[in-house]
N, CA and C atoms as an extended XYZ file, in Angstrom:
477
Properties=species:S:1:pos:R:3:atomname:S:1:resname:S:1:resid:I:1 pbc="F F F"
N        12.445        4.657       -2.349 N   UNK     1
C        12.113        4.915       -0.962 CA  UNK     1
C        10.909        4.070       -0.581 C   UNK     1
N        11.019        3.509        0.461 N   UNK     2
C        10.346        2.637        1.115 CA  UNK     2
C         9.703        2.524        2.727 C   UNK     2
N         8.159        3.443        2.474 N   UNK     3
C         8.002        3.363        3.859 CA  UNK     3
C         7.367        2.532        4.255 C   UNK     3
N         6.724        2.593        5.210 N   UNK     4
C         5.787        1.110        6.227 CA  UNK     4
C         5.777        1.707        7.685 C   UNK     4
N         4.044        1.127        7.728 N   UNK     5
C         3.821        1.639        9.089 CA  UNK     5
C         3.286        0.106        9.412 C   UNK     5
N         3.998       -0.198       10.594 N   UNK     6
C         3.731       -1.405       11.417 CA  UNK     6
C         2.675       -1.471       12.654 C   UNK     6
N         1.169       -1.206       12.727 N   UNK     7
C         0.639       -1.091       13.418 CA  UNK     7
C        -0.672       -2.608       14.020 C   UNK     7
N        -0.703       -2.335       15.237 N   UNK     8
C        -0.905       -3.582       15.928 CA  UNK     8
C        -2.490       -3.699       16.167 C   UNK     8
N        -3.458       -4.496       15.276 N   UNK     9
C        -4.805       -4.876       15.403 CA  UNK     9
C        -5.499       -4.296       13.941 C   UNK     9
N        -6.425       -4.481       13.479 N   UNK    10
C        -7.329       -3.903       12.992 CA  UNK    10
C        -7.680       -2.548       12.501 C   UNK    10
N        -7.799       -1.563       12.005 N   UNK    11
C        -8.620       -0.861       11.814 CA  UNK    11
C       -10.230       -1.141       10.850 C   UNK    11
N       -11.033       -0.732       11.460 N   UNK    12
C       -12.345       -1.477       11.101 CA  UNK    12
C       -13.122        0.185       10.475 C   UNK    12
N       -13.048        0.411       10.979 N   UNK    13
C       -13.966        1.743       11.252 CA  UNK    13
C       -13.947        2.963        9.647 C   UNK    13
N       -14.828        2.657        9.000 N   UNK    14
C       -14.412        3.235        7.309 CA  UNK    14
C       -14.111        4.597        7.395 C   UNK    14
N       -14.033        5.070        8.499 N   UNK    15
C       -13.698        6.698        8.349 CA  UNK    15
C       -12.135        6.740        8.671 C   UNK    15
N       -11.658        6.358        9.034 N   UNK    16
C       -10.408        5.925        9.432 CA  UNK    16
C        -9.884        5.233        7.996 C   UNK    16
N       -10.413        4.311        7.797 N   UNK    17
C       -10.069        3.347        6.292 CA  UNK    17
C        -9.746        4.387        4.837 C   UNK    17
N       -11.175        5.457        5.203 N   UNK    18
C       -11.116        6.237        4.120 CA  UNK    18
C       -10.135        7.381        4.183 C   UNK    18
N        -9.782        7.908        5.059 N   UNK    19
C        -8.645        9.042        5.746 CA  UNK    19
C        -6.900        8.272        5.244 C   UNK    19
N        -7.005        6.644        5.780 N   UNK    20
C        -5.784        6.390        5.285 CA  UNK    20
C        -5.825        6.222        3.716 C   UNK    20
N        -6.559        5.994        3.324 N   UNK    21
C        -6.110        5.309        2.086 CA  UNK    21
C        -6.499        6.424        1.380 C   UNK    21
N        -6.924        7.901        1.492 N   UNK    22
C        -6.594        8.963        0.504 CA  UNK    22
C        -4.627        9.286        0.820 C   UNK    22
N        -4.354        9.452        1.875 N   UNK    23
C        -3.534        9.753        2.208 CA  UNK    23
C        -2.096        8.718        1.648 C   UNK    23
N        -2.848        7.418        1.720 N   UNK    24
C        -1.982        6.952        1.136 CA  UNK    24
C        -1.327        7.002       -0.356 C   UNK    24
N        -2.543        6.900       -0.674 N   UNK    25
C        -2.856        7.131       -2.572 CA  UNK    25
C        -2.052        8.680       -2.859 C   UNK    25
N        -1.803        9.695       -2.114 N   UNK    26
C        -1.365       10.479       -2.121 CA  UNK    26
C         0.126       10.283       -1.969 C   UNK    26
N         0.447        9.718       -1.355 N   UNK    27
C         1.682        8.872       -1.049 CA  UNK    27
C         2.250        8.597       -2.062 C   UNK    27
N         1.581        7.560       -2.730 N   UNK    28
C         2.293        7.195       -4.239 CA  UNK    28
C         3.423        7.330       -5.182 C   UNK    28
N         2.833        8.787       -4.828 N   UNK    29
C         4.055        9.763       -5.986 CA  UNK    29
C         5.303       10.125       -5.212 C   UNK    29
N         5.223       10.058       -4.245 N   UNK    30
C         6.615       10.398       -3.404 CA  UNK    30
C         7.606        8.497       -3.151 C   UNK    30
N         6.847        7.862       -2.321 N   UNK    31
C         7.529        6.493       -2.464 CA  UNK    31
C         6.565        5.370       -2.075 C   UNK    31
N         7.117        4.143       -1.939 N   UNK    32
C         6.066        3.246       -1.980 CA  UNK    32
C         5.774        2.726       -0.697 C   UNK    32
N         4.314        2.652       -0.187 N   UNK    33
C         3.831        2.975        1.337 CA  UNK    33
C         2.956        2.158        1.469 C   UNK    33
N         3.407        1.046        2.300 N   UNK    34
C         2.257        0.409        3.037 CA  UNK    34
C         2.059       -0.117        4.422 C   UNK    34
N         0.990       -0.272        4.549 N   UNK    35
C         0.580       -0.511        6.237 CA  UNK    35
C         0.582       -1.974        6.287 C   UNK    35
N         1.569       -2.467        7.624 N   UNK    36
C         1.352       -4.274        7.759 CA  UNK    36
C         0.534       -4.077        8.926 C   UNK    36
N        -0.604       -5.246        9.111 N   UNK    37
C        -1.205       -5.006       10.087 CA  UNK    37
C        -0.772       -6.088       11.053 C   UNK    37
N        -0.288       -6.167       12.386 N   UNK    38
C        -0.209       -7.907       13.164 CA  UNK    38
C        -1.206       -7.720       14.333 C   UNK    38
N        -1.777       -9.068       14.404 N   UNK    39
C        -2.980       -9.069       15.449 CA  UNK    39
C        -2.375       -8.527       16.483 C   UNK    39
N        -3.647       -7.886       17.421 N   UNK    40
C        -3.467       -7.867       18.820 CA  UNK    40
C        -3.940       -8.699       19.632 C   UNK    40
N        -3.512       -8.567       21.192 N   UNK    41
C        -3.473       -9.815       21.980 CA  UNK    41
C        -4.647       -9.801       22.637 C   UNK    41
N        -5.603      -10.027       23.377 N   UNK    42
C        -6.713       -9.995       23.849 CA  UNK    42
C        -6.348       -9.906       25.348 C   UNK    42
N        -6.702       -8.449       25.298 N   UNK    43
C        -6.203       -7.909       27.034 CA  UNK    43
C        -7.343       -7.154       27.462 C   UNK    43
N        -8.084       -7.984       28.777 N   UNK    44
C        -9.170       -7.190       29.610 CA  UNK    44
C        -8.664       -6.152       30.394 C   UNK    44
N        -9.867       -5.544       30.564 N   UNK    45
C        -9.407       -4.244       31.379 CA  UNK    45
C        -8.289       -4.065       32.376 C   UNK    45
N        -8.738       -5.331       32.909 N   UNK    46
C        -8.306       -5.122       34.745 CA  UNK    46
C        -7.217       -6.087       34.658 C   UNK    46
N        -5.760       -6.016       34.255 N   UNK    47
C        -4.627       -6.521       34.161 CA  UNK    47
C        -3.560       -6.182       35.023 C   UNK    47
N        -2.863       -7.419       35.397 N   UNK    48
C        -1.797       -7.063       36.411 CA  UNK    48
C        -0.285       -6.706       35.572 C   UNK    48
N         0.416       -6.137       36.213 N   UNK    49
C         2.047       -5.649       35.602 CA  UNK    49
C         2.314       -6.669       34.467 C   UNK    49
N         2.410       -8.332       35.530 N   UNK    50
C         2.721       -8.877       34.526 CA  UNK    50
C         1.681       -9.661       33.643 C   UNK    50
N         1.309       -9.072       33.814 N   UNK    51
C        -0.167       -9.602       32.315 CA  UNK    51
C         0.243       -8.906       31.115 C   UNK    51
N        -0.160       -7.455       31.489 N   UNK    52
C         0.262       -6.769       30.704 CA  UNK    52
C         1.809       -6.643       30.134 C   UNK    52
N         2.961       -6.740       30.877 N   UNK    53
C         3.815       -7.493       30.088 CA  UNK    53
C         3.954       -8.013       29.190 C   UNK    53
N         3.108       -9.107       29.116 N   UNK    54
C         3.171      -10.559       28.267 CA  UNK    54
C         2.642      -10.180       27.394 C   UNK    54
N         1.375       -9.343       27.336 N   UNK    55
C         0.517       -9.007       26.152 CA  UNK    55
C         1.364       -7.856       25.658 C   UNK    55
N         1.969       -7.450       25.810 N   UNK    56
C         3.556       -6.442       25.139 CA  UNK    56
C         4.193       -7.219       24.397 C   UNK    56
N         4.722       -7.741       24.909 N   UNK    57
C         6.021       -9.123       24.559 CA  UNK    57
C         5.352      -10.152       23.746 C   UNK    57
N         4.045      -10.473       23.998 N   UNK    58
C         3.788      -10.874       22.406 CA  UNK    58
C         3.220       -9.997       21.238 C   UNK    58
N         2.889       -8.814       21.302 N   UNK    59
C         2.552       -8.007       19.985 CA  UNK    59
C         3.904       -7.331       19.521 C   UNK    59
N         4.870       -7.386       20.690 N   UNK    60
C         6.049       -7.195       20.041 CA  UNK    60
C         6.899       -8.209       19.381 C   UNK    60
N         6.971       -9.340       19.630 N   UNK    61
C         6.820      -10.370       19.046 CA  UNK    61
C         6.620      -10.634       17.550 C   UNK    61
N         5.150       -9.993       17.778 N   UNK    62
C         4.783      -10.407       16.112 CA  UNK    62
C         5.156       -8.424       15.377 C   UNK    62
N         5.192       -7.775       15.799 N   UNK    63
C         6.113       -6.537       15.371 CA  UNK    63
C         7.214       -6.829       14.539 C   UNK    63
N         8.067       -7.280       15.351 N   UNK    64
C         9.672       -7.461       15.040 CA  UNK    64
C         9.799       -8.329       13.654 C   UNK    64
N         8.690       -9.332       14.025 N   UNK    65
C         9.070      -10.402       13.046 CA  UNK    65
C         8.820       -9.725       11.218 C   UNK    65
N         8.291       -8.463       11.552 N   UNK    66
C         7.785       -7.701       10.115 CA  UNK    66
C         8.678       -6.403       10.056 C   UNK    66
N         9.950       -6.912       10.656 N   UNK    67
C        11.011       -5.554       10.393 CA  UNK    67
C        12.844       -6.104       10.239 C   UNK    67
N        12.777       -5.650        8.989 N   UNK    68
C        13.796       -6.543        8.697 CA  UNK    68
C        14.821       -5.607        9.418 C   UNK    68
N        16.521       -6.356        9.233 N   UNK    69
C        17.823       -5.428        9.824 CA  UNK    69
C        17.901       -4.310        8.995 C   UNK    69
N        17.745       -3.836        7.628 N   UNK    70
C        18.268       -3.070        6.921 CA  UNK    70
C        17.603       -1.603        7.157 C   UNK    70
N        15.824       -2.115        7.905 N   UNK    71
C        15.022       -0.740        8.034 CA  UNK    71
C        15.190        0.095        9.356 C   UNK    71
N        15.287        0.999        8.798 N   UNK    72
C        14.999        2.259        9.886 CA  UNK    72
C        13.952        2.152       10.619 C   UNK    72
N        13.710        2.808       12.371 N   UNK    73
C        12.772        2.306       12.429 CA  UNK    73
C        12.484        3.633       13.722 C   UNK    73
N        11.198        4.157       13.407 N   UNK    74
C        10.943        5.208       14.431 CA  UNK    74
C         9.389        4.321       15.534 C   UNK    74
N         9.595        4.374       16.222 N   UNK    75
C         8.365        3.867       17.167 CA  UNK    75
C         7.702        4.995       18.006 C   UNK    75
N         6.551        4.760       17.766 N   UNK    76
C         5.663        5.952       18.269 CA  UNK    76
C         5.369        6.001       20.030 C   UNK    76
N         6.130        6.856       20.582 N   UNK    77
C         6.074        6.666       22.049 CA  UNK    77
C         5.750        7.651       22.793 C   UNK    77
N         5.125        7.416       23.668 N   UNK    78
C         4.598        8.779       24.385 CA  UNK    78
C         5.805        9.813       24.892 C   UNK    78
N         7.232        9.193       25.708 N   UNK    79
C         8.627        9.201       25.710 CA  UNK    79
C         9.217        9.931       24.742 C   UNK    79
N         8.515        9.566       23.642 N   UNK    80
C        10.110        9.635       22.122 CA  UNK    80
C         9.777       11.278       22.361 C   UNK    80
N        10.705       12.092       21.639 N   UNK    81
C        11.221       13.262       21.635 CA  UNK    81
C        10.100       13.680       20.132 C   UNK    81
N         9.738       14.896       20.812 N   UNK    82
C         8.591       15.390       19.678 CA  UNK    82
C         9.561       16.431       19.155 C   UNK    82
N         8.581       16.007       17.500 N   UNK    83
C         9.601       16.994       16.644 CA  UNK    83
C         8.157       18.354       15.527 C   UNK    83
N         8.885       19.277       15.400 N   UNK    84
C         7.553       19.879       14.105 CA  UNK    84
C         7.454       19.220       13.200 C   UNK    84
N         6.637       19.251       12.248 N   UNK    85
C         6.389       19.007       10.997 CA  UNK    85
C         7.592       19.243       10.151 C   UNK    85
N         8.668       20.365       10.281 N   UNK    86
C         9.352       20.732        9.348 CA  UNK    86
C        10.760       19.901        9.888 C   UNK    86
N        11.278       19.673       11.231 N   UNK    87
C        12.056       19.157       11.455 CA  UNK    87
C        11.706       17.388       11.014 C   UNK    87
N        10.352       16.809       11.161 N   UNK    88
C        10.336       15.347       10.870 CA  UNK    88
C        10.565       15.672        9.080 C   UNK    88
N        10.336       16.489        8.625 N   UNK    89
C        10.699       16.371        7.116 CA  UNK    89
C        11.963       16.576        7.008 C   UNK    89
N        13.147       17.224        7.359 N   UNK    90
C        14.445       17.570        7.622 CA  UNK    90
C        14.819       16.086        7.431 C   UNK    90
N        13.878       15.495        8.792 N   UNK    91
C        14.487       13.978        9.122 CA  UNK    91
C        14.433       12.879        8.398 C   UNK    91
N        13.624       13.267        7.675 N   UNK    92
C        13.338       11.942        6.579 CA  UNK    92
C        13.849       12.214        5.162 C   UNK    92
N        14.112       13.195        5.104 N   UNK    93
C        14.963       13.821        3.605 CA  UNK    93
C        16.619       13.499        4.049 C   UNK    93
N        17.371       13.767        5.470 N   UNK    94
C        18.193       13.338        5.953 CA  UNK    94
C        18.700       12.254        5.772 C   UNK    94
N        17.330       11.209        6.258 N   UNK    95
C        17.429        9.554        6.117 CA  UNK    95
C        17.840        9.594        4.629 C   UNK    95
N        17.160        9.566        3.744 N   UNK    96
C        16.972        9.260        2.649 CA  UNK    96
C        18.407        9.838        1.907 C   UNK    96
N        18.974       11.005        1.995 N   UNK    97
C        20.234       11.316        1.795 CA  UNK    97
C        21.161       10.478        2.077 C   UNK    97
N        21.169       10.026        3.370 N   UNK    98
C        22.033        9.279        3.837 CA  UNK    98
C        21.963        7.739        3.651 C   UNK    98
N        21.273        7.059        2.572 N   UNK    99
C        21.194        5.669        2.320 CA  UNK    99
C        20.087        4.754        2.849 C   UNK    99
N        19.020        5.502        3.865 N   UNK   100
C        18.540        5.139        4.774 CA  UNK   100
C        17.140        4.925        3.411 C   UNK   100
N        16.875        3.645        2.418 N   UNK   101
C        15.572        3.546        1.759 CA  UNK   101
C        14.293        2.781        2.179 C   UNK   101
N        14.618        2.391        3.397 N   UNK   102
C        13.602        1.544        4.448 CA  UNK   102
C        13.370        2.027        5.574 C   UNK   102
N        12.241        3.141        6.000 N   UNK   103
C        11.620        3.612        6.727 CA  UNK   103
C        10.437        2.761        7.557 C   UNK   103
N        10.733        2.636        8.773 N   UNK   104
C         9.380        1.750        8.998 CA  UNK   104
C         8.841        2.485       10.693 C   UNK   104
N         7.557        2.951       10.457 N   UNK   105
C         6.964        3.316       11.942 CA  UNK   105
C         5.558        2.219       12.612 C   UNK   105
N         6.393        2.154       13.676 N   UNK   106
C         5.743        1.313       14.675 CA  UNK   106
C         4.916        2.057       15.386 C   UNK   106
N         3.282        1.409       15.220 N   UNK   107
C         2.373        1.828       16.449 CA  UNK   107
C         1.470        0.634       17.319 C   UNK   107
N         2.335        0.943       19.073 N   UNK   108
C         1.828       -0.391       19.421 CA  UNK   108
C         0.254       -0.650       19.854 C   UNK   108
N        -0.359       -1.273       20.438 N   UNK   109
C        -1.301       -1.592       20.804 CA  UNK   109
C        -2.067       -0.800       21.737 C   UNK   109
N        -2.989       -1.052       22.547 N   UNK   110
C        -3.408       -0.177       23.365 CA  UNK   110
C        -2.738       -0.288       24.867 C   UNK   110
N        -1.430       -1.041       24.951 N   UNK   111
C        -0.758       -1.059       26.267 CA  UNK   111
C         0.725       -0.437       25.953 C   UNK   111
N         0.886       -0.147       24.665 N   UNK   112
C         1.884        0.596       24.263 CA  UNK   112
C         2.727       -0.505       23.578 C   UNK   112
N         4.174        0.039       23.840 N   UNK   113
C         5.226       -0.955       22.577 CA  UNK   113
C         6.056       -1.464       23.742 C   UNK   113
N         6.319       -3.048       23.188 N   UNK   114
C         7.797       -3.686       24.384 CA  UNK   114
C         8.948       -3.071       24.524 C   UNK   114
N         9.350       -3.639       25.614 N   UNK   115
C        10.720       -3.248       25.590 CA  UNK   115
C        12.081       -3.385       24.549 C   UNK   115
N        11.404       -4.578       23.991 N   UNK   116
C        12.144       -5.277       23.160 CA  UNK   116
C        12.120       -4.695       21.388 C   UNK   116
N        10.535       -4.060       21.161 N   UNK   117
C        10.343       -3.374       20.427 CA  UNK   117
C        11.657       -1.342       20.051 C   UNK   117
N        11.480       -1.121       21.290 N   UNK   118
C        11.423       -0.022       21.764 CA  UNK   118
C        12.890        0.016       21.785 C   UNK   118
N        14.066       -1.557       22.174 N   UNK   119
C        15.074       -1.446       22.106 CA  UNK   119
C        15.699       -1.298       20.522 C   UNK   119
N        15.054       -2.025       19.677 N   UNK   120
C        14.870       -2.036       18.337 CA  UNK   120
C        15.163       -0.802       17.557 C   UNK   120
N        13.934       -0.197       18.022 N   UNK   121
C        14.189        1.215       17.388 CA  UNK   121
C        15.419        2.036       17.185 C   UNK   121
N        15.438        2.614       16.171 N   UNK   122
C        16.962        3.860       15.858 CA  UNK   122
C        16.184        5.041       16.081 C   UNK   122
N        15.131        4.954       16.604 N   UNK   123
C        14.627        6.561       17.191 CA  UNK   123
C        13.199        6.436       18.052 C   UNK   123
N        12.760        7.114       18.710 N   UNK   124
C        11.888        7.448       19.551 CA  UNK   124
C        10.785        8.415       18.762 C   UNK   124
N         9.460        8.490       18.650 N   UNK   125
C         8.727       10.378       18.476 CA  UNK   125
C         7.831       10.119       18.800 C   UNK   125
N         7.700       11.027       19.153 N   UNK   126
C         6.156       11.314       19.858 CA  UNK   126
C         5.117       12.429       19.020 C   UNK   126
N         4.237       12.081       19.164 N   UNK   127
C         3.346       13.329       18.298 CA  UNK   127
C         2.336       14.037       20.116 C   UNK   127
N         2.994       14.188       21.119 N   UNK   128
C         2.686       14.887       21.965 CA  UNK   128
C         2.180       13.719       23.762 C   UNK   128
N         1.646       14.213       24.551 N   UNK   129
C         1.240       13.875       25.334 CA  UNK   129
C         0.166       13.379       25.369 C   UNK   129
N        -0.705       13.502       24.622 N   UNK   130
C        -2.247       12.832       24.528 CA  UNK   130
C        -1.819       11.417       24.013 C   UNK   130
N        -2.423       10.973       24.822 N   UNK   131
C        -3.139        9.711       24.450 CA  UNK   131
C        -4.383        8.866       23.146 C   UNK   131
N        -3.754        9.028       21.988 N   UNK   132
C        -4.778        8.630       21.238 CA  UNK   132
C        -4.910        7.129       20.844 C   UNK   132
N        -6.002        6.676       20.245 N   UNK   133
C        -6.541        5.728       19.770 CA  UNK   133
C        -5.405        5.017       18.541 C   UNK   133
N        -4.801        4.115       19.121 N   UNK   134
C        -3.852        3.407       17.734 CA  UNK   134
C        -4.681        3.049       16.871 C   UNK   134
N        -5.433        3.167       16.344 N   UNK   135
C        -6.183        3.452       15.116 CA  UNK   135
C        -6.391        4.732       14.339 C   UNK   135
N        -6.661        5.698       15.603 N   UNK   136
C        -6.591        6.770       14.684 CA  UNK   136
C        -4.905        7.856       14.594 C   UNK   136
N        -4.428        6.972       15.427 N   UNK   137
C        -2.728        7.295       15.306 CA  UNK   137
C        -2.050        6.532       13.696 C   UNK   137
N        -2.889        5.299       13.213 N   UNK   138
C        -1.579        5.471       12.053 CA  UNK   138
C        -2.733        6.855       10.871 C   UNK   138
N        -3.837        7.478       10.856 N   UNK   139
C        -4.151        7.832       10.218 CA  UNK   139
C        -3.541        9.176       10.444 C   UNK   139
N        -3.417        9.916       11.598 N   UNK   140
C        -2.527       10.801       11.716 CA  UNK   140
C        -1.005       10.997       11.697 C   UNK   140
N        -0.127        9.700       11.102 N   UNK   141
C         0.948        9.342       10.796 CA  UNK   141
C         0.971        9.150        9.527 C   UNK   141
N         0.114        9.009        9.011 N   UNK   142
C         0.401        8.591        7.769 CA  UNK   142
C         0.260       10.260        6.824 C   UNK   142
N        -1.230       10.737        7.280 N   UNK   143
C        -0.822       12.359        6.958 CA  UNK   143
C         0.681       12.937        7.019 C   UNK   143
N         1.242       12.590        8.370 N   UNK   144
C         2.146       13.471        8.872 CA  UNK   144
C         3.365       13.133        8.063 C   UNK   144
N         3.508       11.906        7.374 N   UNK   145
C         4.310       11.514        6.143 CA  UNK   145
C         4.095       12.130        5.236 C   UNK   145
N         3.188       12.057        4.323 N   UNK   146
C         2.232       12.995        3.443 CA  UNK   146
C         2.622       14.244        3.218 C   UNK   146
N         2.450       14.761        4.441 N   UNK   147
C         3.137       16.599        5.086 CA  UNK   147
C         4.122       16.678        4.436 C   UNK   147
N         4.846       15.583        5.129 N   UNK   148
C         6.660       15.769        5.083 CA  UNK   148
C         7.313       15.838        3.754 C   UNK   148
N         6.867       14.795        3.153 N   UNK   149
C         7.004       14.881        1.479 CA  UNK   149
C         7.140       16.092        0.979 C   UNK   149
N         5.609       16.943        1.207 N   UNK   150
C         5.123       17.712        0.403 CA  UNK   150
C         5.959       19.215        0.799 C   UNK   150
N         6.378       19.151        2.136 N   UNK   151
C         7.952       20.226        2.656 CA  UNK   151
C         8.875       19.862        1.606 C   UNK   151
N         9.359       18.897        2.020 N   UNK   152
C        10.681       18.582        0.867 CA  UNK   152
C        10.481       18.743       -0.062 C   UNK   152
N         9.390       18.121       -0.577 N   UNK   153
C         9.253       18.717       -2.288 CA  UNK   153
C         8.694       19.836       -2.610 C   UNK   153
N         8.794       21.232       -1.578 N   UNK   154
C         7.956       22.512       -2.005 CA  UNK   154
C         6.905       22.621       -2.428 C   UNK   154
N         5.863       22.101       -1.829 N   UNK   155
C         4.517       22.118       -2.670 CA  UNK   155
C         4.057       22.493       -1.235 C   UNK   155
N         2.769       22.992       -1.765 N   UNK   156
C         1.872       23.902       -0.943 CA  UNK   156
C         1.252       23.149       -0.176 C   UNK   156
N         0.944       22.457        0.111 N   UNK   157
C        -0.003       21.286        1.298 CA  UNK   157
C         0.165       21.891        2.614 C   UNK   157
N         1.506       21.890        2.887 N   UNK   158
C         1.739       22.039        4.452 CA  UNK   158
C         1.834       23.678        5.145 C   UNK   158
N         0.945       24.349        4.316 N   UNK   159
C         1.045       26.137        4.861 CA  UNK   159
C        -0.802       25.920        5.337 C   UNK   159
């Protein structure tokens, strides 16, 4: 099993650094997990439709190019259909039943994910209506993997 989280810029910030990479290391034992990082585009505040467009369409761009045909692919959208903790573990024990050994979650930038990205996807989720920091969204994704594991495999983490 093979996951990957595809997220767009940097994380700098060691509290964040240190949050993923326990979580990851935790990871380990369930399957093999890593984060690709692709730059982001340099977008000022005050952007028009199609500015912002373009700065979509190229971080999706460099997205795509780090997701092969064979992977699954959930993209994190404000849109996508929110699921519990116990149903995203359902879903990924599902996948994995069903042949599915390339898991990959997309988190886009701070203008969100392209269209082109978004068409990509074999699923939509949302982890709610708020608006958070794509930085501290793959660290709360990557837990929420973590979780899921630890459902499927009956272990106590997630009570």
């Amino acid at each position: 099993m093979n996951i990957k989280i595809i997220g767009v810029g940097k994380v700098k910030e060691k509290y964040f650094k240190d949050g993923i990479a326990e979580y990851s290391k935790r990871l380990s034992r369930f399957c093999k997990f890593k984060i690709v990082e692709v730059p982001d585009e340099p977008a000022p505040e005050s952007l028009s439709q199609n500015e912002m467009d373009e700065v979509m369409a190229k971080e999706g761009q460099r997205i795509l190019s780090k997701i092969k045909e064979r992977e699954y692919v959930f993209a994190l959208a404000i849109k996508g259909k929110e699921r519990s903790s116990e149903e995203f573990a359902q879903e990924i024990n599902q996948l994995t039943t069903y042949g599915h050994s390339d898991i990959t979650f997309v988190i886009g930038g701070s203008l969100g994910l392209s269209p082109e990205v978004l068409k990509r996807a074999n699923t939509q989720i949302s982890f709610g209506r708020f608006t958070l920091p794509h930085k501290l969204m793959r660290l709360v994704l990557t837990e929420q993997i973590y979780r899921a594991f630890t459902i499927i495999n009956g272990l106590p983490y997630h009570k």
